[in-house]
Structures are given as structure tokens and as C-alpha cells.
Short mmCIF file of N, CA and C in Angstrom, two decimals:
data_model
loop_
_atom_site.label_atom_id
_atom_site.label_comp_id
_atom_site.label_asym_id
_atom_site.label_seq_id
_atom_site.Cartn_x
_atom_site.Cartn_y
_atom_site.Cartn_z
N GLU A 209 69.03 222.22 -224.39
CA GLU A 209 69.18 223.20 -225.05
C GLU A 209 68.51 222.75 -226.54
N GLY A 210 67.97 223.28 -226.92
CA GLY A 210 67.89 223.21 -228.58
C GLY A 210 65.83 223.16 -228.61
N VAL A 211 65.46 223.32 -228.15
CA VAL A 211 64.85 222.69 -227.35
C VAL A 211 63.27 223.79 -228.10
N GLU A 212 63.67 225.38 -228.33
CA GLU A 212 62.79 225.78 -229.56
C GLU A 212 62.51 225.08 -230.53
N GLN A 213 63.94 224.64 -230.93
CA GLN A 213 63.64 223.97 -232.65
C GLN A 213 62.85 222.24 -232.10
N LEU A 214 62.58 221.89 -230.75
CA LEU A 214 60.88 220.53 -230.93
C LEU A 214 60.54 221.25 -231.12
N HIS A 215 59.98 222.32 -230.96
CA HIS A 215 58.31 222.61 -231.16
C HIS A 215 58.17 223.51 -231.86
N GLY A 216 59.58 224.55 -232.84
CA GLY A 216 60.08 225.56 -233.18
C GLY A 216 58.32 225.12 -234.32
N TRP A 217 58.49 223.92 -235.42
CA TRP A 217 57.10 223.72 -236.24
C TRP A 217 56.24 224.02 -235.84
N VAL A 218 54.96 224.13 -234.67
CA VAL A 218 54.26 224.06 -234.17
C VAL A 218 53.60 225.57 -234.12
N PHE A 219 55.00 226.45 -233.92
CA PHE A 219 54.68 228.64 -233.37
C PHE A 219 54.56 228.96 -234.97
N GLU A 220 55.14 227.93 -235.52
CA GLU A 220 54.69 229.01 -237.05
C GLU A 220 53.20 229.23 -238.04
N LEU A 221 52.54 227.62 -237.27
CA LEU A 221 51.18 227.34 -237.66
C LEU A 221 49.98 228.50 -237.66
N ALA A 222 49.26 229.01 -238.41
CA ALA A 222 48.01 229.38 -237.48
C ALA A 222 47.06 229.46 -236.90
N SER A 223 47.48 227.74 -236.95
CA SER A 223 45.80 227.69 -235.57
C SER A 223 46.54 227.43 -234.42
N TRP A 224 48.08 227.68 -234.55
CA TRP A 224 48.68 227.67 -232.83
C TRP A 224 48.61 229.49 -233.08
N ARG A 225 49.12 230.06 -233.55
CA ARG A 225 48.88 231.46 -233.49
C ARG A 225 48.12 232.15 -233.55
N ASP A 226 46.84 232.22 -233.85
CA ASP A 226 45.61 232.22 -233.22
C ASP A 226 44.87 232.52 -232.07
N PRO A 227 45.09 231.01 -231.38
CA PRO A 227 44.68 231.37 -230.01
C PRO A 227 44.99 231.77 -228.38
N HIS A 228 46.88 232.35 -229.53
CA HIS A 228 47.53 232.83 -229.00
C HIS A 228 48.08 235.12 -229.12
N GLY A 229 46.61 235.24 -229.89
CA GLY A 229 46.35 236.20 -230.69
C GLY A 229 47.47 236.71 -231.27
N LEU A 230 48.37 236.10 -232.34
CA LEU A 230 49.17 236.42 -233.23
C LEU A 230 48.61 236.25 -234.61
N GLU A 231 48.62 237.62 -235.27
CA GLU A 231 48.66 236.99 -236.66
C GLU A 231 49.29 236.36 -237.58
N GLY A 232 48.57 235.65 -238.93
CA GLY A 232 49.24 234.98 -239.83
C GLY A 232 49.42 233.59 -239.40
N GLY A 233 50.99 233.43 -239.96
CA GLY A 233 50.66 231.43 -239.60
C GLY A 233 50.69 230.80 -241.38
N GLU A 234 51.11 229.83 -241.03
CA GLU A 234 51.13 228.37 -241.86
C GLU A 234 49.75 228.05 -242.50
N HIS A 235 49.66 226.77 -243.04
CA HIS A 235 48.77 226.78 -243.08
C HIS A 235 48.24 225.36 -244.07
N GLY A 236 48.06 223.97 -243.85
CA GLY A 236 48.63 222.86 -245.00
C GLY A 236 48.67 221.84 -243.69
N PRO A 237 49.20 220.31 -244.99
CA PRO A 237 48.82 219.33 -243.36
C PRO A 237 48.69 219.16 -241.49
N ALA A 238 49.88 220.10 -241.61
CA ALA A 238 50.50 219.92 -239.78
C ALA A 238 49.48 221.15 -239.05
N ASP A 239 48.86 222.60 -240.16
CA ASP A 239 47.63 222.88 -239.44
C ASP A 239 46.16 222.74 -239.35
N GLU A 240 46.19 221.97 -240.02
CA GLU A 240 44.82 221.27 -240.11
C GLU A 240 45.07 220.62 -239.45
N LEU A 241 45.97 219.43 -238.53
CA LEU A 241 46.04 218.31 -237.52
C LEU A 241 45.74 218.66 -236.57
N VAL A 242 46.57 220.02 -236.08
CA VAL A 242 46.48 220.99 -233.91
C VAL A 242 45.18 221.66 -234.28
N ALA A 243 44.54 222.16 -235.93
CA ALA A 243 43.35 222.83 -236.16
C ALA A 243 42.25 221.66 -235.20
N ASP A 244 42.41 220.78 -236.16
CA ASP A 244 41.06 219.70 -235.35
C ASP A 244 41.98 218.50 -234.22
N SER A 245 42.99 219.19 -233.48
CA SER A 245 43.35 218.57 -232.22
C SER A 245 42.64 219.53 -231.17
N LEU A 246 42.97 221.09 -231.63
CA LEU A 246 41.85 222.00 -230.60
C LEU A 246 41.37 222.79 -230.73
N ALA A 247 40.46 221.64 -231.78
CA ALA A 247 38.58 221.89 -231.91
C ALA A 247 38.22 220.76 -231.00
N LYS A 248 39.06 219.47 -230.89
CA LYS A 248 38.29 218.31 -230.25
C LYS A 248 38.52 217.90 -228.69
N THR A 249 39.06 219.12 -228.46
CA THR A 249 39.63 219.25 -227.07
C THR A 249 38.75 220.33 -225.88
N GLY A 250 38.16 219.68 -224.93
CA GLY A 250 36.99 220.30 -223.86
C GLY A 250 38.45 220.33 -222.57
N ALA A 251 39.60 220.27 -222.66
CA ALA A 251 39.81 220.50 -221.11
C ALA A 251 41.81 219.16 -221.33
N TYR A 252 42.65 219.88 -220.24
CA TYR A 252 44.13 220.04 -220.53
C TYR A 252 44.47 219.47 -219.03
N ILE A 253 45.79 218.61 -219.35
CA ILE A 253 45.99 218.04 -218.24
C ILE A 253 47.41 218.28 -218.91
N MET A 254 47.86 218.90 -217.13
CA MET A 254 49.84 219.15 -217.42
C MET A 254 50.23 218.99 -216.64
N GLY A 255 51.85 218.93 -216.26
CA GLY A 255 52.58 217.98 -214.89
C GLY A 255 52.52 219.70 -214.76
N ARG A 256 53.37 220.28 -213.13
CA ARG A 256 53.53 221.15 -212.60
C ARG A 256 54.96 221.84 -213.57
N HIS A 257 56.06 221.19 -213.30
CA HIS A 257 56.84 221.75 -214.84
C HIS A 257 56.29 222.29 -216.25
N MET A 258 55.58 221.39 -216.33
CA MET A 258 54.72 222.56 -218.29
C MET A 258 53.83 223.75 -216.96
N PHE A 259 53.97 223.19 -216.05
CA PHE A 259 53.06 224.80 -215.66
C PHE A 259 54.22 226.03 -215.32
N SER A 260 54.77 225.03 -214.73
CA SER A 260 56.20 227.03 -213.71
C SER A 260 57.45 225.93 -214.14
N GLY A 261 57.84 224.82 -214.35
CA GLY A 261 59.22 224.91 -214.82
C GLY A 261 60.02 224.63 -213.65
N GLU A 262 59.26 224.42 -212.26
CA GLU A 262 59.94 224.87 -211.40
C GLU A 262 59.51 223.00 -211.06
N GLY A 263 59.79 223.20 -209.01
CA GLY A 263 59.44 221.62 -208.65
C GLY A 263 59.26 222.57 -207.19
N GLY A 264 58.96 221.70 -206.31
CA GLY A 264 58.46 221.56 -204.87
C GLY A 264 58.43 222.79 -204.63
N PRO A 265 57.30 223.38 -203.47
CA PRO A 265 56.52 223.80 -202.96
C PRO A 265 56.53 225.23 -203.77
N TRP A 266 55.11 226.13 -203.43
CA TRP A 266 54.78 227.39 -204.26
C TRP A 266 55.54 228.94 -203.80
N GLY A 267 56.13 228.28 -202.55
CA GLY A 267 56.81 229.89 -201.55
C GLY A 267 55.39 230.66 -200.72
N PRO A 268 55.82 231.34 -201.31
CA PRO A 268 54.73 232.53 -200.46
C PRO A 268 53.94 233.19 -201.62
N GLU A 269 54.29 233.94 -202.09
CA GLU A 269 53.98 234.45 -203.82
C GLU A 269 54.25 233.32 -204.64
N PRO A 270 53.05 232.61 -205.22
CA PRO A 270 53.19 231.78 -206.05
C PRO A 270 53.75 232.43 -207.26
N PHE A 271 54.55 231.58 -207.77
CA PHE A 271 55.01 231.38 -209.55
C PHE A 271 53.54 231.28 -209.96
N GLU A 272 53.27 232.24 -211.02
CA GLU A 272 51.60 231.83 -212.54
C GLU A 272 51.81 230.82 -213.05
N GLY A 273 53.46 230.46 -213.38
CA GLY A 273 53.17 230.45 -214.56
C GLY A 273 54.23 231.12 -216.43
N TRP A 274 54.69 230.49 -216.68
CA TRP A 274 55.25 230.57 -218.32
C TRP A 274 53.85 231.32 -218.81
N TRP A 275 52.56 231.02 -219.39
CA TRP A 275 51.82 231.17 -220.15
C TRP A 275 50.89 232.94 -219.86
N GLY A 276 51.56 233.50 -219.45
CA GLY A 276 51.63 235.34 -219.37
C GLY A 276 49.98 235.47 -219.31
N ASP A 277 49.40 236.50 -219.25
CA ASP A 277 48.16 236.83 -218.43
C ASP A 277 47.18 236.24 -219.55
N GLU A 278 47.16 236.05 -220.05
CA GLU A 278 45.87 235.29 -221.63
C GLU A 278 46.71 234.08 -221.98
N PRO A 279 47.24 233.07 -220.96
CA PRO A 279 47.36 231.65 -222.28
C PRO A 279 46.07 231.46 -223.05
N PRO A 280 46.99 230.19 -224.26
CA PRO A 280 45.55 230.72 -225.18
C PRO A 280 45.22 229.14 -224.85
N PHE A 281 45.14 228.37 -223.51
CA PHE A 281 44.24 227.59 -223.46
C PHE A 281 42.95 227.64 -223.60
N ARG A 282 42.70 228.16 -222.58
CA ARG A 282 41.24 229.56 -223.16
C ARG A 282 39.87 227.89 -222.55
N LEU A 283 40.44 227.44 -221.99
CA LEU A 283 39.59 226.17 -221.35
C LEU A 283 40.14 225.50 -220.11
N PRO A 284 39.74 224.49 -219.21
CA PRO A 284 39.88 223.81 -217.69
C PRO A 284 41.27 223.38 -218.64
N VAL A 285 42.25 223.87 -217.06
CA VAL A 285 43.88 222.55 -216.94
C VAL A 285 43.46 222.64 -215.26
N TYR A 286 43.95 221.39 -215.27
CA TYR A 286 44.44 220.85 -213.78
C TYR A 286 45.90 220.39 -214.38
N VAL A 287 46.42 220.78 -213.15
CA VAL A 287 47.23 220.83 -213.15
C VAL A 287 48.16 219.48 -211.61
N LEU A 288 49.15 218.63 -212.16
CA LEU A 288 49.33 217.69 -211.39
C LEU A 288 50.19 218.14 -211.27
N THR A 289 50.25 218.48 -209.94
CA THR A 289 51.59 218.97 -208.69
C THR A 289 51.01 217.87 -207.42
N HIS A 290 52.37 218.41 -206.11
CA HIS A 290 52.30 217.51 -204.66
C HIS A 290 51.80 218.59 -204.10
N HIS A 291 52.03 219.40 -204.30
CA HIS A 291 52.03 221.44 -203.26
C HIS A 291 50.40 221.04 -204.14
N ALA A 292 49.02 221.20 -202.67
CA ALA A 292 48.30 221.92 -202.70
C ALA A 292 48.78 223.24 -203.14
N ARG A 293 47.45 223.61 -204.00
CA ARG A 293 46.89 225.37 -204.11
C ARG A 293 45.70 226.09 -204.36
N GLU A 294 45.53 227.19 -204.66
CA GLU A 294 44.34 227.30 -205.15
C GLU A 294 44.13 227.73 -206.61
N PRO A 295 43.41 227.38 -207.30
CA PRO A 295 42.84 227.51 -208.91
C PRO A 295 43.25 229.12 -209.16
N LEU A 296 44.14 229.07 -210.20
CA LEU A 296 44.43 229.93 -210.90
C LEU A 296 43.84 230.88 -211.75
N VAL A 297 43.24 231.84 -211.75
CA VAL A 297 42.38 232.59 -213.92
C VAL A 297 43.56 233.04 -214.31
N LYS A 298 44.23 232.75 -215.04
CA LYS A 298 44.69 234.04 -216.52
C LYS A 298 43.36 234.58 -217.56
N GLY A 299 43.38 235.14 -216.96
CA GLY A 299 42.23 235.27 -219.02
C GLY A 299 41.60 234.42 -218.79
N GLY A 300 40.94 233.04 -220.41
CA GLY A 300 39.92 232.74 -220.24
C GLY A 300 40.10 231.06 -219.44
N THR A 301 41.40 231.31 -218.67
CA THR A 301 41.94 229.83 -218.42
C THR A 301 41.42 229.71 -216.91
N THR A 302 41.02 228.28 -216.06
CA THR A 302 41.13 228.47 -214.84
C THR A 302 42.75 227.16 -215.00
N PHE A 303 43.53 227.15 -214.75
CA PHE A 303 44.44 226.63 -214.17
C PHE A 303 44.39 225.70 -212.19
N SER A 304 43.48 224.57 -212.29
CA SER A 304 43.16 224.16 -210.89
C SER A 304 44.46 223.12 -210.96
N PHE A 305 44.70 222.50 -209.43
CA PHE A 305 46.14 222.07 -209.05
C PHE A 305 45.72 221.00 -208.08
N VAL A 306 45.96 219.68 -208.76
CA VAL A 306 45.34 218.34 -208.25
C VAL A 306 46.46 217.16 -207.71
N THR A 307 46.35 217.40 -206.58
CA THR A 307 47.42 216.86 -205.38
C THR A 307 46.63 215.03 -205.19
N ASP A 308 46.00 214.50 -205.87
CA ASP A 308 45.15 213.38 -205.26
C ASP A 308 45.45 212.41 -206.33
N GLY A 309 46.34 212.96 -206.87
CA GLY A 309 46.90 211.34 -208.26
C GLY A 309 46.40 212.08 -210.04
N ILE A 310 46.57 211.09 -211.03
CA ILE A 310 46.16 211.67 -211.98
C ILE A 310 45.28 210.12 -212.00
N GLU A 311 44.57 209.18 -211.61
CA GLU A 311 42.86 209.14 -211.73
C GLU A 311 42.09 210.82 -211.95
N SER A 312 42.68 210.86 -210.47
CA SER A 312 41.21 212.79 -210.09
C SER A 312 41.97 213.31 -210.62
N ALA A 313 42.89 213.47 -211.27
CA ALA A 313 42.97 215.00 -212.62
C ALA A 313 41.98 214.07 -213.92
N LEU A 314 42.20 213.34 -214.21
CA LEU A 314 41.39 212.25 -215.79
C LEU A 314 39.57 212.89 -215.41
N ALA A 315 39.37 212.33 -213.83
CA ALA A 315 37.69 212.34 -213.61
C ALA A 315 37.45 214.10 -214.04
N GLN A 316 38.21 215.16 -212.83
CA GLN A 316 37.73 216.01 -213.06
C GLN A 316 38.01 217.14 -214.31
N ALA A 317 39.65 216.63 -215.38
CA ALA A 317 39.35 216.69 -216.46
C ALA A 317 37.80 216.84 -217.07
N GLN A 318 37.41 215.32 -217.22
CA GLN A 318 36.37 214.70 -218.07
C GLN A 318 35.51 215.57 -217.94
N ALA A 319 34.60 215.53 -216.35
CA ALA A 319 33.25 216.00 -215.97
C ALA A 319 33.32 217.62 -217.17
N ALA A 320 34.33 218.41 -216.89
CA ALA A 320 35.09 219.27 -217.76
C ALA A 320 34.72 219.25 -219.18
N ALA A 321 35.44 218.82 -219.25
CA ALA A 321 35.70 218.19 -221.56
C ALA A 321 33.68 217.87 -221.58
N GLY A 322 32.66 217.38 -220.47
CA GLY A 322 31.71 216.64 -221.79
C GLY A 322 32.51 215.72 -222.83
N ASP A 323 31.52 216.14 -223.78
CA ASP A 323 31.43 215.14 -224.86
C ASP A 323 32.69 215.52 -225.75
N LYS A 324 34.08 216.23 -225.70
CA LYS A 324 34.64 216.60 -226.14
C LYS A 324 36.51 215.92 -225.60
N ASP A 325 37.62 215.51 -225.34
CA ASP A 325 38.89 215.34 -225.85
C ASP A 325 39.26 215.75 -223.88
N VAL A 326 40.35 215.05 -223.47
CA VAL A 326 40.87 215.83 -222.86
C VAL A 326 41.92 215.28 -223.59
N GLN A 327 42.88 215.83 -223.88
CA GLN A 327 44.41 216.20 -223.94
C GLN A 327 45.37 216.88 -222.72
N LEU A 328 46.38 215.66 -222.48
CA LEU A 328 47.59 215.84 -222.12
C LEU A 328 48.78 216.46 -222.52
N SER A 329 48.77 217.63 -222.38
CA SER A 329 49.94 217.89 -222.68
C SER A 329 51.60 217.95 -221.65
N GLY A 330 51.49 217.22 -221.34
CA GLY A 330 52.92 217.01 -221.02
C GLY A 330 53.47 217.28 -219.31
N GLY A 331 54.16 217.19 -219.00
CA GLY A 331 55.43 216.73 -219.47
C GLY A 331 55.55 214.88 -219.76
N ALA A 332 56.81 214.76 -220.72
CA ALA A 332 57.26 213.44 -220.76
C ALA A 332 57.05 212.64 -219.14
N ASN A 333 56.64 213.09 -217.64
CA ASN A 333 56.17 211.72 -216.34
C ASN A 333 54.92 212.20 -216.33
N MET A 334 54.87 212.39 -216.55
CA MET A 334 53.62 212.52 -216.64
C MET A 334 52.61 211.52 -217.75
N ILE A 335 52.97 212.32 -219.03
CA ILE A 335 52.43 211.25 -219.80
C ILE A 335 52.94 209.68 -219.42
N GLN A 336 53.73 209.07 -219.51
CA GLN A 336 54.85 207.89 -219.25
C GLN A 336 53.56 207.65 -217.62
N GLN A 337 52.55 208.25 -216.45
CA GLN A 337 52.38 207.92 -215.40
C GLN A 337 50.61 206.91 -215.95
N TYR A 338 50.51 208.37 -216.73
CA TYR A 338 48.43 207.40 -217.82
C TYR A 338 48.75 206.36 -218.68
N LEU A 339 50.37 206.34 -219.77
CA LEU A 339 50.25 205.40 -220.51
C LEU A 339 50.34 204.18 -220.06
N ALA A 340 51.17 203.90 -218.56
CA ALA A 340 52.00 203.33 -217.96
C ALA A 340 50.03 202.77 -216.76
N ALA A 341 49.30 203.05 -216.77
CA ALA A 341 48.81 202.71 -216.16
C ALA A 341 46.86 202.91 -217.33
N GLY A 342 47.24 203.07 -218.62
CA GLY A 342 46.26 201.90 -219.56
C GLY A 342 45.17 203.45 -219.36
N LEU A 343 45.44 204.19 -218.74
CA LEU A 343 44.49 205.91 -219.23
C LEU A 343 44.55 206.53 -220.76
N VAL A 344 45.44 206.02 -221.28
CA VAL A 344 45.34 206.45 -222.73
C VAL A 344 44.58 205.90 -224.19
N ASP A 345 43.93 206.84 -224.67
CA ASP A 345 43.34 205.76 -225.93
C ASP A 345 43.81 206.41 -227.20
N GLU A 346 44.74 207.58 -226.92
CA GLU A 346 45.56 208.11 -228.53
C GLU A 346 46.90 208.58 -228.58
N LEU A 347 47.49 208.26 -228.30
CA LEU A 347 49.00 208.98 -228.76
C LEU A 347 49.25 209.66 -230.35
N GLN A 348 49.54 211.57 -229.51
CA GLN A 348 50.08 212.31 -230.83
C GLN A 348 51.30 211.95 -231.00
N ILE A 349 52.45 212.13 -231.61
CA ILE A 349 53.86 212.08 -230.90
C ILE A 349 54.56 212.96 -233.02
N HIS A 350 55.10 213.82 -232.33
CA HIS A 350 54.90 214.55 -233.23
C HIS A 350 57.51 215.05 -233.11
N VAL A 351 57.23 214.65 -234.52
CA VAL A 351 58.80 214.13 -234.89
C VAL A 351 59.20 215.05 -235.08
N ALA A 352 60.23 216.62 -234.71
CA ALA A 352 60.86 217.16 -235.02
C ALA A 352 62.85 216.74 -236.09
N PRO A 353 63.53 217.14 -237.13
CA PRO A 353 64.45 216.87 -237.79
C PRO A 353 65.53 217.77 -236.40
N VAL A 354 66.08 217.20 -234.95
CA VAL A 354 66.94 217.18 -234.45
C VAL A 354 66.68 216.07 -232.99
N MET A 355 68.14 216.88 -232.63
CA MET A 355 68.23 215.11 -231.89
C MET A 355 68.56 215.44 -230.58
N LEU A 356 68.09 216.21 -229.43
CA LEU A 356 68.89 216.99 -228.26
C LEU A 356 69.41 215.88 -227.58
N GLY A 357 70.06 216.25 -226.77
CA GLY A 357 71.54 215.83 -225.96
C GLY A 357 70.91 214.94 -224.30
N GLY A 358 70.02 216.36 -223.97
CA GLY A 358 69.48 215.59 -222.81
C GLY A 358 67.90 215.53 -222.71
N GLY A 359 67.51 215.88 -221.31
CA GLY A 359 65.81 215.44 -221.39
C GLY A 359 64.56 214.23 -220.58
N VAL A 360 63.87 214.56 -220.67
CA VAL A 360 63.45 213.48 -220.28
C VAL A 360 62.49 212.51 -221.66
N ARG A 361 63.19 211.32 -221.80
CA ARG A 361 62.96 210.33 -222.64
C ARG A 361 61.81 210.22 -222.05
N LEU A 362 60.09 210.86 -223.74
CA LEU A 362 58.80 209.62 -223.14
C LEU A 362 58.81 208.55 -223.38
N PHE A 363 59.39 207.95 -222.96
CA PHE A 363 59.22 206.39 -223.00
C PHE A 363 60.40 205.47 -222.96
N ASP A 364 60.96 205.75 -221.59
CA ASP A 364 61.86 205.71 -220.91
C ASP A 364 61.70 204.62 -220.02
N THR A 365 60.29 204.49 -219.53
CA THR A 365 60.11 204.36 -217.92
C THR A 365 59.06 203.70 -218.07
N LEU A 366 58.25 203.59 -218.88
CA LEU A 366 56.67 202.17 -219.14
C LEU A 366 57.62 200.86 -219.08
N PRO A 367 56.56 200.63 -217.82
CA PRO A 367 56.59 199.29 -217.10
C PRO A 367 55.62 197.91 -218.05
N ARG A 368 55.38 198.94 -218.97
CA ARG A 368 54.44 197.63 -219.80
C ARG A 368 55.03 197.80 -221.10
N LEU A 369 54.62 196.50 -222.08
CA LEU A 369 54.16 196.75 -223.60
C LEU A 369 52.97 197.24 -223.53
N VAL A 370 52.88 198.99 -224.45
CA VAL A 370 51.87 199.33 -224.56
C VAL A 370 51.84 198.82 -226.62
N GLU A 371 50.67 198.56 -227.05
CA GLU A 371 50.08 198.59 -228.50
C GLU A 371 49.94 199.85 -228.84
N LEU A 372 50.10 200.29 -229.85
CA LEU A 372 50.16 200.79 -231.03
C LEU A 372 49.70 200.52 -232.26
N GLU A 373 48.32 200.96 -232.35
CA GLU A 373 47.22 201.18 -234.22
C GLU A 373 47.66 202.54 -234.25
N PRO A 374 48.87 202.11 -234.98
CA PRO A 374 48.55 203.80 -236.78
C PRO A 374 47.24 203.85 -237.14
N ALA A 375 47.02 204.97 -237.00
CA ALA A 375 45.76 206.07 -237.47
C ALA A 375 45.67 207.12 -238.25
N GLN A 376 46.47 207.36 -238.15
CA GLN A 376 47.53 209.14 -239.49
C GLN A 376 49.34 209.04 -239.17
N VAL A 377 49.38 209.37 -240.52
CA VAL A 377 50.90 209.49 -240.66
C VAL A 377 51.28 210.99 -241.02
N VAL A 378 51.52 211.94 -241.32
CA VAL A 378 51.26 213.09 -241.98
C VAL A 378 53.06 213.48 -241.85
N ALA A 379 53.55 213.86 -243.09
CA ALA A 379 54.66 214.77 -243.19
C ALA A 379 54.33 216.23 -243.46
N SER A 380 54.84 216.74 -242.62
CA SER A 380 55.02 218.22 -243.13
C SER A 380 56.21 218.74 -243.04
N PRO A 381 56.66 219.90 -243.10
CA PRO A 381 57.92 220.02 -243.75
C PRO A 381 58.97 220.77 -242.73
N LYS A 382 58.62 221.38 -241.39
CA LYS A 382 59.06 220.20 -240.06
C LYS A 382 58.93 219.67 -238.96
N ALA A 383 58.23 218.56 -239.13
CA ALA A 383 58.34 217.28 -238.36
C ALA A 383 57.22 217.07 -239.22
N ALA A 384 58.00 215.23 -238.52
CA ALA A 384 56.38 214.10 -239.30
C ALA A 384 54.92 213.99 -237.95
N HIS A 385 53.58 214.01 -237.63
CA HIS A 385 52.99 213.50 -237.10
C HIS A 385 52.48 212.23 -237.18
N LEU A 386 52.62 211.64 -236.61
CA LEU A 386 51.65 210.27 -236.18
C LEU A 386 51.35 210.10 -235.19
N TYR A 387 50.65 209.51 -235.31
CA TYR A 387 48.62 209.46 -234.97
C TYR A 387 48.38 208.24 -234.42
N TYR A 388 48.45 207.91 -232.80
CA TYR A 388 48.42 205.63 -233.16
C TYR A 388 47.11 205.98 -231.86
N ARG A 389 45.69 204.95 -231.95
CA ARG A 389 44.96 204.56 -231.36
C ARG A 389 45.67 203.48 -230.29
N ILE A 390 44.99 203.43 -229.10
CA ILE A 390 45.84 202.44 -228.35
C ILE A 390 44.66 201.12 -228.08
N PRO A 391 44.98 200.31 -228.26
CA PRO A 391 43.10 199.34 -228.80
C PRO A 391 43.83 198.71 -226.46
N LYS A 392 42.27 198.64 -226.33
CA LYS A 392 41.86 197.95 -225.03
C LYS A 392 41.49 196.96 -224.73
#
């Protein structure tokens, strides 16, 4: 409940609207951050729930995700799942389904991204796994002015201390944007 308020700040930005085929949008510090992040990204990794909101086997006619016929990524997306499936091409985005762990997904995404970044796009459980394994170089946290009563907490199950080095803090009218480097 209220998740649209959690992400609402990004939906109004020009840099988010353009890849979604929408006109207009706000400009300013938050828009510049999102535009910069998108320009640096060469591939994405997401969890099964972010792809489809569902768990378990795919079924005889697998759900094709909730991203529509023209997903905004237009880059390779690697979906972590326990259930094998053939790659899915939707518009300019290819979703590849990785069943052999986070390291394999990262290696595949890095190979596809070349000299660009791999963005971990959620959900919280998947990000926790990468943090616990020491495989995250930067962490971007966008804090919206709303408190949800439930859901998976991003830092709930970290098995070790993760030190963060502040890199950038930007305030915008609808969120605070915190960027950290993770020293190795």
C-alpha cells in the first residue's frame, strides 16, 4: 500500500518519461541524476519479482512481465530466478533468465555492458545478496517522504558490516538522493 508514493518522484522526471515514450517532465537536480545514471548503464540485473511480481514456476504460458510491449530498458536485462526459461525479447529489451546464481548473472551482465555499469534494479532481497557477497561498488538510495507499513526492508538481513563512503547527496522536492561508494 502506498508504493506509488515511494516511486512517484521518478515518474515525473523528463529522463524517466522519455524512455517510456512519454512527453514532458520535470528538469532539475533529480532529473540530472537519473539521466546520468541511465547514460552510464550498459545492462541491468533484476529479481524475479521485479520482472513479474510472481513466484514459483512459470507455467505453460509464462507471464511476460509487467513492462509492456516496449520496456524502458532497451538494454540487456538479466532476471535472477530459480526457474529456467528461454530469453524474452520485448521491443529493444532482451530479458535473459539466470538460474545459476548472482555471480553468473553479474558476469553475463558485465560482458554485455562492456565498459558501462551494471545496474541492480531490485528487489530488496536480490540487492541484499549482492551486498552480502561484496559485489556492489556504488549504492544509490532515493528516500521518498513516505513510510510504508510493510514490504521487504533493503538492509534487513545483511550478514556483515558494509561500510559506505559518501559520494553525493542531492535534495529535490520529492526525494533525497544519497550516493555512496563501497570501499573494497
